[in-house]
Short mmCIF file of C-alpha atoms in Angstrom, two decimals:
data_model
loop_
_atom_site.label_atom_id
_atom_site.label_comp_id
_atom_site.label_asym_id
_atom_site.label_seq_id
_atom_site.Cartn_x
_atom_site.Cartn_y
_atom_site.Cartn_z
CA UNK P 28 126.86 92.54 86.41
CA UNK P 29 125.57 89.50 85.05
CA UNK P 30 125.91 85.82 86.77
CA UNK P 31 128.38 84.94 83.70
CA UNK P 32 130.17 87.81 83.72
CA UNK P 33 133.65 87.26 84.17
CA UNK P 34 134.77 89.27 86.89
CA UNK P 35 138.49 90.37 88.02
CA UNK P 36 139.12 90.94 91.53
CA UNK P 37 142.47 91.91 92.24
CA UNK P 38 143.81 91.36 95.54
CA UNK P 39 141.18 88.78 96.44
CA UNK P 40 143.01 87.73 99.15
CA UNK P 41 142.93 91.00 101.19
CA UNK P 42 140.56 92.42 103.91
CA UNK P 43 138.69 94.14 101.06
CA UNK P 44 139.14 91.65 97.99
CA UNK P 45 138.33 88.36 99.69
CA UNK P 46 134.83 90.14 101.24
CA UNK P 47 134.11 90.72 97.65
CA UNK P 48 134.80 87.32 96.55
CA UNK P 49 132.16 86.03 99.34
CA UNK P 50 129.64 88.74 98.25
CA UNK P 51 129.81 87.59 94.50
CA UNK P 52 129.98 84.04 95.46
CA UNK P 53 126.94 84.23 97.82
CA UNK P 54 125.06 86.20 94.37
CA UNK P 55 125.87 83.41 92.70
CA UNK P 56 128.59 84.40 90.13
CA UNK P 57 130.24 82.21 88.58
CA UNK P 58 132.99 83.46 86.56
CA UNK P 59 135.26 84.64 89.26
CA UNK P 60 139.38 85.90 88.34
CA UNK P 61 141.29 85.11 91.06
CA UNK P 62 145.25 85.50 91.04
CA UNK P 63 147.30 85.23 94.08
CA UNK P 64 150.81 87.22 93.85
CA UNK P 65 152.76 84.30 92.98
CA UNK P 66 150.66 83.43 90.00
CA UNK P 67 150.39 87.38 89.21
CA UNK P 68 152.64 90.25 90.30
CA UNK P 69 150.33 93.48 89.43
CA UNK P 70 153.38 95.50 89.83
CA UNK P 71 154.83 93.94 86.30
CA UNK P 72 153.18 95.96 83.99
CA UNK P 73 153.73 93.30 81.00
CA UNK P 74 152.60 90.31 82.75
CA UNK P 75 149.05 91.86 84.03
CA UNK P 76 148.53 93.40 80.55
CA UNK P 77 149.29 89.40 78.71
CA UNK P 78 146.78 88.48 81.86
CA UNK P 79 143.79 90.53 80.78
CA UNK P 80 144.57 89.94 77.21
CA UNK P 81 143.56 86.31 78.08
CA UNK P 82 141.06 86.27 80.09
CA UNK P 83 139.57 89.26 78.84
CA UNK P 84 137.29 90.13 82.29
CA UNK P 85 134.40 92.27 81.83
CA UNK P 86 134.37 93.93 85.00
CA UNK P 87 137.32 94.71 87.83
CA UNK P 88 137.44 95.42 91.32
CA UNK P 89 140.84 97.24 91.81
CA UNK P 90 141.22 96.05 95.51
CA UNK P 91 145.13 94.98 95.57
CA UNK P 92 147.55 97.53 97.25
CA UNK P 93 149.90 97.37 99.92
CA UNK P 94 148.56 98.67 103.27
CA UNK P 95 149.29 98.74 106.45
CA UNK P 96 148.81 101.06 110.01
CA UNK P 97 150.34 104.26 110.91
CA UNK P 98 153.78 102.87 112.29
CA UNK P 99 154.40 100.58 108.67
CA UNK P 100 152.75 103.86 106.58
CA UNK P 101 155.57 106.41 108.75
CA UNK P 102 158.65 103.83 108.65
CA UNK P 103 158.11 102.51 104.95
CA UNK P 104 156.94 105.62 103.02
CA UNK P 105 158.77 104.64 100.08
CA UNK P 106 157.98 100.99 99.53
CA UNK P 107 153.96 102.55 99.93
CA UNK P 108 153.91 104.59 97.43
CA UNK P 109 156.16 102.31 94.63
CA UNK P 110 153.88 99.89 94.94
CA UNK P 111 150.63 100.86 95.12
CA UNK P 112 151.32 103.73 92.24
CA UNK P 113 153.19 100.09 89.93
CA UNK P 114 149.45 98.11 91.33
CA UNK P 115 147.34 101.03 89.85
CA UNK P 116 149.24 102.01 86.69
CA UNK P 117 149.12 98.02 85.41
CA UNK P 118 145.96 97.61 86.43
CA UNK P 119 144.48 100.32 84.94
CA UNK P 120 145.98 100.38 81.64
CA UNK P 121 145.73 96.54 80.87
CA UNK P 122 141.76 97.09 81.61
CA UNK P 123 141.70 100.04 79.22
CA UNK P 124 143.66 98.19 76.89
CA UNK P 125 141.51 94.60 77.29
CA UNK P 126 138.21 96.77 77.09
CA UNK P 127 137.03 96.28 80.23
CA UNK P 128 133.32 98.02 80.73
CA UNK P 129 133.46 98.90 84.89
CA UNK P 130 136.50 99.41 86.89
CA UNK P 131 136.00 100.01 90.99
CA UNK P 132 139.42 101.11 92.13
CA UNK P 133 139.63 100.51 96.04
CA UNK P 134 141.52 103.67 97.80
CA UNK P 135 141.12 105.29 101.64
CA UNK P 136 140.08 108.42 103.29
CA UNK P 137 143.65 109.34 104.19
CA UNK P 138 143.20 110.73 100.47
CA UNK P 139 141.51 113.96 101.89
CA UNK P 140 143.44 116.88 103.94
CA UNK P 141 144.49 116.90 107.54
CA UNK P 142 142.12 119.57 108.43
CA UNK P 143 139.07 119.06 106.20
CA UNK P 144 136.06 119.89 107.23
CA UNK P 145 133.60 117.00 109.32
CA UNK P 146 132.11 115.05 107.55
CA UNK P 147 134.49 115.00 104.77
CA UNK P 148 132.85 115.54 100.94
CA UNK P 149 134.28 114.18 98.23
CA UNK P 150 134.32 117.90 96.90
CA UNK P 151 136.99 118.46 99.96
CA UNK P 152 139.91 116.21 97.54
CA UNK P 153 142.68 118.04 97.41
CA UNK P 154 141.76 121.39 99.39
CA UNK P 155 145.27 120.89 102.04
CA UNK P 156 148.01 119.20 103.31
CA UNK P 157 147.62 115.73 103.82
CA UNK P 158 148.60 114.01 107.21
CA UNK P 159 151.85 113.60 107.14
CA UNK P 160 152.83 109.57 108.61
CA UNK P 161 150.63 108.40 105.64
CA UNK P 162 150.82 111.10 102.77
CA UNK P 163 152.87 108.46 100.73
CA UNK P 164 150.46 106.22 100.49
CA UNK P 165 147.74 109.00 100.07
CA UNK P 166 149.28 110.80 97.14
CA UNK P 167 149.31 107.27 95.12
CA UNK P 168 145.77 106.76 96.16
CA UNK P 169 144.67 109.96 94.97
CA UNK P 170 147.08 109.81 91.34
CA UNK P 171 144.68 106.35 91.10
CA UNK P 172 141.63 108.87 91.41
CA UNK P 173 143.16 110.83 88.55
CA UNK P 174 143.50 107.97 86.54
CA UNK P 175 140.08 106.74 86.48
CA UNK P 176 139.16 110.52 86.04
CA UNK P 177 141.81 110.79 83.29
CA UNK P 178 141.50 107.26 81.05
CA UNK P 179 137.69 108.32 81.23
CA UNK P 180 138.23 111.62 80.07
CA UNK P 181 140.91 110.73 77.52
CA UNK P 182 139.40 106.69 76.40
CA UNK P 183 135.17 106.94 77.20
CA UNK P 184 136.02 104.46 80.15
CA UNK P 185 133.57 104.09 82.84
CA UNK P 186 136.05 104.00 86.18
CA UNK P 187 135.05 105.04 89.65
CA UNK P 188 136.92 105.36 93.03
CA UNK P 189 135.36 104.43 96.04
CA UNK P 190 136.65 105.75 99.44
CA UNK P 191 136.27 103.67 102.45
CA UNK P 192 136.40 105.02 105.25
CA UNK P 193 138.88 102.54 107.99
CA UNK P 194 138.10 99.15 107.87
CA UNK P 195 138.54 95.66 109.89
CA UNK P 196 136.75 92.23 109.82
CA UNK P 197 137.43 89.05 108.43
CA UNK P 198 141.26 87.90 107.18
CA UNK P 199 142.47 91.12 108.60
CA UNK P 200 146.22 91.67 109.47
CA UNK P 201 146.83 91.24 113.39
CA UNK P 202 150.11 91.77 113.56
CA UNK P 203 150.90 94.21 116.55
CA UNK P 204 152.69 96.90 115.21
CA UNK P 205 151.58 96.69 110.88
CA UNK P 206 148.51 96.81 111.49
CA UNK P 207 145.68 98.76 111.46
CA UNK P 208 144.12 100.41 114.86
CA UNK P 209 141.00 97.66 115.51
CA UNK P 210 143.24 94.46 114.68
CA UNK P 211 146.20 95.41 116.63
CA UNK P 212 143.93 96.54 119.40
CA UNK P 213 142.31 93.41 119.63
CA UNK P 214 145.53 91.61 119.38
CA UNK P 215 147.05 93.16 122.62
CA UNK P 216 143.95 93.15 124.61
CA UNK P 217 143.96 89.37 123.85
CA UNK P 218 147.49 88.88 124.56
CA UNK P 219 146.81 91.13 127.80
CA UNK P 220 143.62 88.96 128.36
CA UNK P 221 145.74 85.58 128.49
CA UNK P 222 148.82 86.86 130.11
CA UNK P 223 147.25 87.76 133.18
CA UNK P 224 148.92 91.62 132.80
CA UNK P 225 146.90 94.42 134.59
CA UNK P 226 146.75 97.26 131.80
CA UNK P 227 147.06 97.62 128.31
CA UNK P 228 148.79 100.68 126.68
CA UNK P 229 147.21 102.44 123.57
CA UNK P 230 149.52 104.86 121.48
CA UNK P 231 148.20 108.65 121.40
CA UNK P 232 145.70 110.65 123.47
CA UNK P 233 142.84 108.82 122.64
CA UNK P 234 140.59 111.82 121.68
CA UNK P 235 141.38 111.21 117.57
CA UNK P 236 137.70 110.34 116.29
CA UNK P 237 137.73 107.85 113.98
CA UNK P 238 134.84 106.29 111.89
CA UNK P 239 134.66 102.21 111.01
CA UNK P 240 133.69 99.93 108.62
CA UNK P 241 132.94 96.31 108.37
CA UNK P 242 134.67 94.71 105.64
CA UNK P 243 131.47 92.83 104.69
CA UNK P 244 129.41 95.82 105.00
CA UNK P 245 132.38 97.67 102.14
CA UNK P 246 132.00 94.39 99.88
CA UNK P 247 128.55 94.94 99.81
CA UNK P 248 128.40 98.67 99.18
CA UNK P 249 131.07 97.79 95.83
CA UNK P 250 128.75 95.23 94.61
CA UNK P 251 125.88 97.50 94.98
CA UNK P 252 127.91 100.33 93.05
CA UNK P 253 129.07 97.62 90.52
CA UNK P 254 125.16 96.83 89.82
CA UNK P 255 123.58 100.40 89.33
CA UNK P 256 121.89 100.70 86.12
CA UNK P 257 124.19 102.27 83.21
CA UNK P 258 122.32 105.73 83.74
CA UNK P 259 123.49 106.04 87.91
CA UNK P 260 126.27 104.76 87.31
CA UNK P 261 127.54 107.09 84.77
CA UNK P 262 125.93 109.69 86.86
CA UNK P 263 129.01 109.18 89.95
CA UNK P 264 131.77 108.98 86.87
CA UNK P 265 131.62 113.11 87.13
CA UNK P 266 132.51 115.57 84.20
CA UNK P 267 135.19 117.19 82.48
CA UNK P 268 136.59 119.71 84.10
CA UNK P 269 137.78 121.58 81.58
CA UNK P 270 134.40 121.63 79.70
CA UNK P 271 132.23 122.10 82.80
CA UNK P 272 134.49 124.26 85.29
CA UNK P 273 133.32 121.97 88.06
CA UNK P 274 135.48 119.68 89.91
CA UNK P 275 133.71 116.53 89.67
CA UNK P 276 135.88 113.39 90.39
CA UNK P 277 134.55 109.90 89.74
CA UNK P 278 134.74 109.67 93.62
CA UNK P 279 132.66 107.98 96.10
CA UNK P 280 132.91 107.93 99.89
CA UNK P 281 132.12 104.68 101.44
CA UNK P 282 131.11 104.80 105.38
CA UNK P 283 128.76 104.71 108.37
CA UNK P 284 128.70 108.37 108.73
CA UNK P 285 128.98 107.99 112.54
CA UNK P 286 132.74 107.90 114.45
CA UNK P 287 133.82 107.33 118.05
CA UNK P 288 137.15 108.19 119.84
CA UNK P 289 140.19 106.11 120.31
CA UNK P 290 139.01 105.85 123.91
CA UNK P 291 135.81 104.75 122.93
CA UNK P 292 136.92 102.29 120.71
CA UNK P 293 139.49 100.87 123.15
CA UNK P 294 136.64 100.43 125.30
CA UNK P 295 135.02 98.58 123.00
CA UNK P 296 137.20 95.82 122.27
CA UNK P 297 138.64 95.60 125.94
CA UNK P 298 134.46 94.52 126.86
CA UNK P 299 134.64 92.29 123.56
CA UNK P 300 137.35 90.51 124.36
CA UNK P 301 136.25 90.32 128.12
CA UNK P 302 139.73 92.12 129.48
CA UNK P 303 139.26 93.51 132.92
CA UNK P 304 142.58 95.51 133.50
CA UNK P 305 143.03 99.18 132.98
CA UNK P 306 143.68 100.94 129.66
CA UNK P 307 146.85 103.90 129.75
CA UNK P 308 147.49 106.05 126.83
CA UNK P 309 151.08 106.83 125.48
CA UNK P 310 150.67 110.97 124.06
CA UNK P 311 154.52 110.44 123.66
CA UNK P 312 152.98 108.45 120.43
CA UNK P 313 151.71 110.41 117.39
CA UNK P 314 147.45 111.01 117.32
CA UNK P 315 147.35 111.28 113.68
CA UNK P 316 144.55 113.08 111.95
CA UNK P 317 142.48 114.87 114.56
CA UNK P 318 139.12 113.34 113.07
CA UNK P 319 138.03 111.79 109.75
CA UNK P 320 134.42 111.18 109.27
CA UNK P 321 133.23 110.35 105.73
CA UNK P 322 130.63 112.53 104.03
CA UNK P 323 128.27 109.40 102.69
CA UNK P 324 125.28 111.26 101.66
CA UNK P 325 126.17 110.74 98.06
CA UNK P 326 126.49 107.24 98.36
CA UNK P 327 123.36 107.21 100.87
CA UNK P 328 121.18 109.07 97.81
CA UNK P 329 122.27 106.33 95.49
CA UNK P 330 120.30 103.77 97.68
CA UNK P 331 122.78 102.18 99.85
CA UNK P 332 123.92 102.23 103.51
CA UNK P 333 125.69 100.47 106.24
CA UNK P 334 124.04 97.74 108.13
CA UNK P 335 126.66 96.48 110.87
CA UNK P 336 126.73 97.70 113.93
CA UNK P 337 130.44 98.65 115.72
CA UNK P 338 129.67 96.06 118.20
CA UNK P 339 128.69 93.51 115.80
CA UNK P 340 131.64 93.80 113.79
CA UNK P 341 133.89 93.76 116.87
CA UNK P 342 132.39 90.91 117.77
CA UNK P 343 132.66 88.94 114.73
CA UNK P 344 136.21 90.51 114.17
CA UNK P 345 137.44 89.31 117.18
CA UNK P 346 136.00 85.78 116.37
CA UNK P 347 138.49 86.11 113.17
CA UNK P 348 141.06 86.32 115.38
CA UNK P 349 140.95 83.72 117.51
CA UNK P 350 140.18 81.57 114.51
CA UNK P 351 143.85 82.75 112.87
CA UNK P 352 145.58 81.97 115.89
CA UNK P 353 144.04 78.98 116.20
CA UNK P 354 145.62 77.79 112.69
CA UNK P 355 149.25 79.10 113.60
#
């Protein structure tokens, strides 16, 4: 990508988006697209189509969906999968249709089976049942997949998926039940912290493994994809099925390729907050997916990994936090 390039990122105000907006800005680019949803709905298909027919952006980073944790995914299946599969589907058409020459579309690792085998390969897509408290927003995830796969198949477009693994960091979502597991975690030890109270209680078991990402460490990992040379970049876009009897998704996982337990993790952020009570564990509360660690040797071969440390990114996480309470 070029310094003049004009650049889309879609849902620049997210955990993902606005980590990619500082990356590019701190490169130096200076063509930036930036819509909030009040200027742009991505869900109208004929207003983001008259969009990139105007501005005409050269490249996109698809990082605008609705999210949230396990409770929002399990209560609100249907409002998760109407609106991320509406984000997707007027995205990706109005880029095809506005000749756009990259795409990155943004999705999660809940897109691979319940069971799949540790470390999870991108080979592994589609192989079982998903988990079920998030398989809503999984399935439209993994129909974005098949849309890069399909308008490059069908159009000669050059679209690629990139699967992060779970992230947190900067202008994440604390609330304490719609959020995900490290910003509602630091949210009640916090809370705990200032209230004097003498545990903290943390849904599930604790034994789930789960593997994290920085959102500054993802940001960085898209721009590097976004920058590969034409030849290794077409390389991750994968083949034609149907000519080459190999399943080859434009699919990349995005991790550390390292995870820790619940229990570990609570541990974590109860010594970066600095909360000295106990920690109890509700099993009356689902576990989820018994482990999902990302298989990130492809990404790893193409040059790039993670650089932040869990304890870093705790640390500067939590920092994030105070900082948004501090503006409420």
């Amino acid at each position: 990508m070029d310094l003049d390039d004009s650049i889309f990122i879609a849902g620049h105000r997210g955990l993902v988006g606005s980590a990619i907006v500082r990356r590019l800005q701190a490169a130096g680019h200076r063509r930036l697209l930036l819509r909030t949803h009040a200027e742009l709905d991505l869900t109208d298909a004929a207003a983001t189509r008259a969009f990139f027919a105007a501005e005409r952006p050269r490249h996109v980073f698809l990082a605008a969906a609705k999210v949230g944790g396990i409770v929002a995914n399990n209560d609100f299946p249907a409002d998760f999968i109407r609106e991320n599969l509406a984000i997707q589907t007027s995205v990706i058409a109005a880029a095809w249709h506005a000749g756009v020459e990259r795409l990155l579309f943004l999705g999660s690792s809940c897109i691979y089976p319940k069971h799949a085998p540790q470390p999870m390969p991108e080979s592994c897509l589609l192989t079982g049942p998903l988990e079920p408290t998030n398989r809503a927003y999984a399935l439209a995830k993994i129909a974005g997949i098949e849309m890069c796969w399909s308008y490059n198949r069908q159009h000669g477009t050059r679209y690629l998926a990139a699967m992060p693994t779970n992230l947190y960091g900067a202008g994440d979502n604390y609330h304490p039940t719609n959020s995900h597991v490290i910003p509602a975690l630091l949210r009640k030890f916090h809370e705990a912290k200032t209230r004097g109270e003498p545990s903290v209680t943390v849904w599930g078991s604790g034994t789930p493994r789960r593997e994290f990402l920085c959102s500054d460490d993802m940001a960085d990992a898209c721009v590097f994809l976004m920058n590969l040379p034409d030849e290794r970049f077409d390389a991750l876009l994968g083949s034609d099925e149907a000519k080459t009897g190999r399943f080859e998704p434009p699919l990349v996982n995005v991790g550390v390729g390292e995870d820790v337990t619940i229990a570990e993790l609570a541990e974590l952020v109860r010594r970066t907050v600095g909360y000295e009570g106990a920690i109890v564990y509700d099993r009356s509360k689902p576990d989820g997916t018994p482990r999902k660690l990302m298989d990130v040797s492809r990404l790893a071969a193409a040059g790039w990994r993670a650089s932040t440390t869990l304890a870093d990114g705790l640390a500067l996480a939590y920092r994030d936090f105070l900082a948004s309470e501090a503006r409420r």
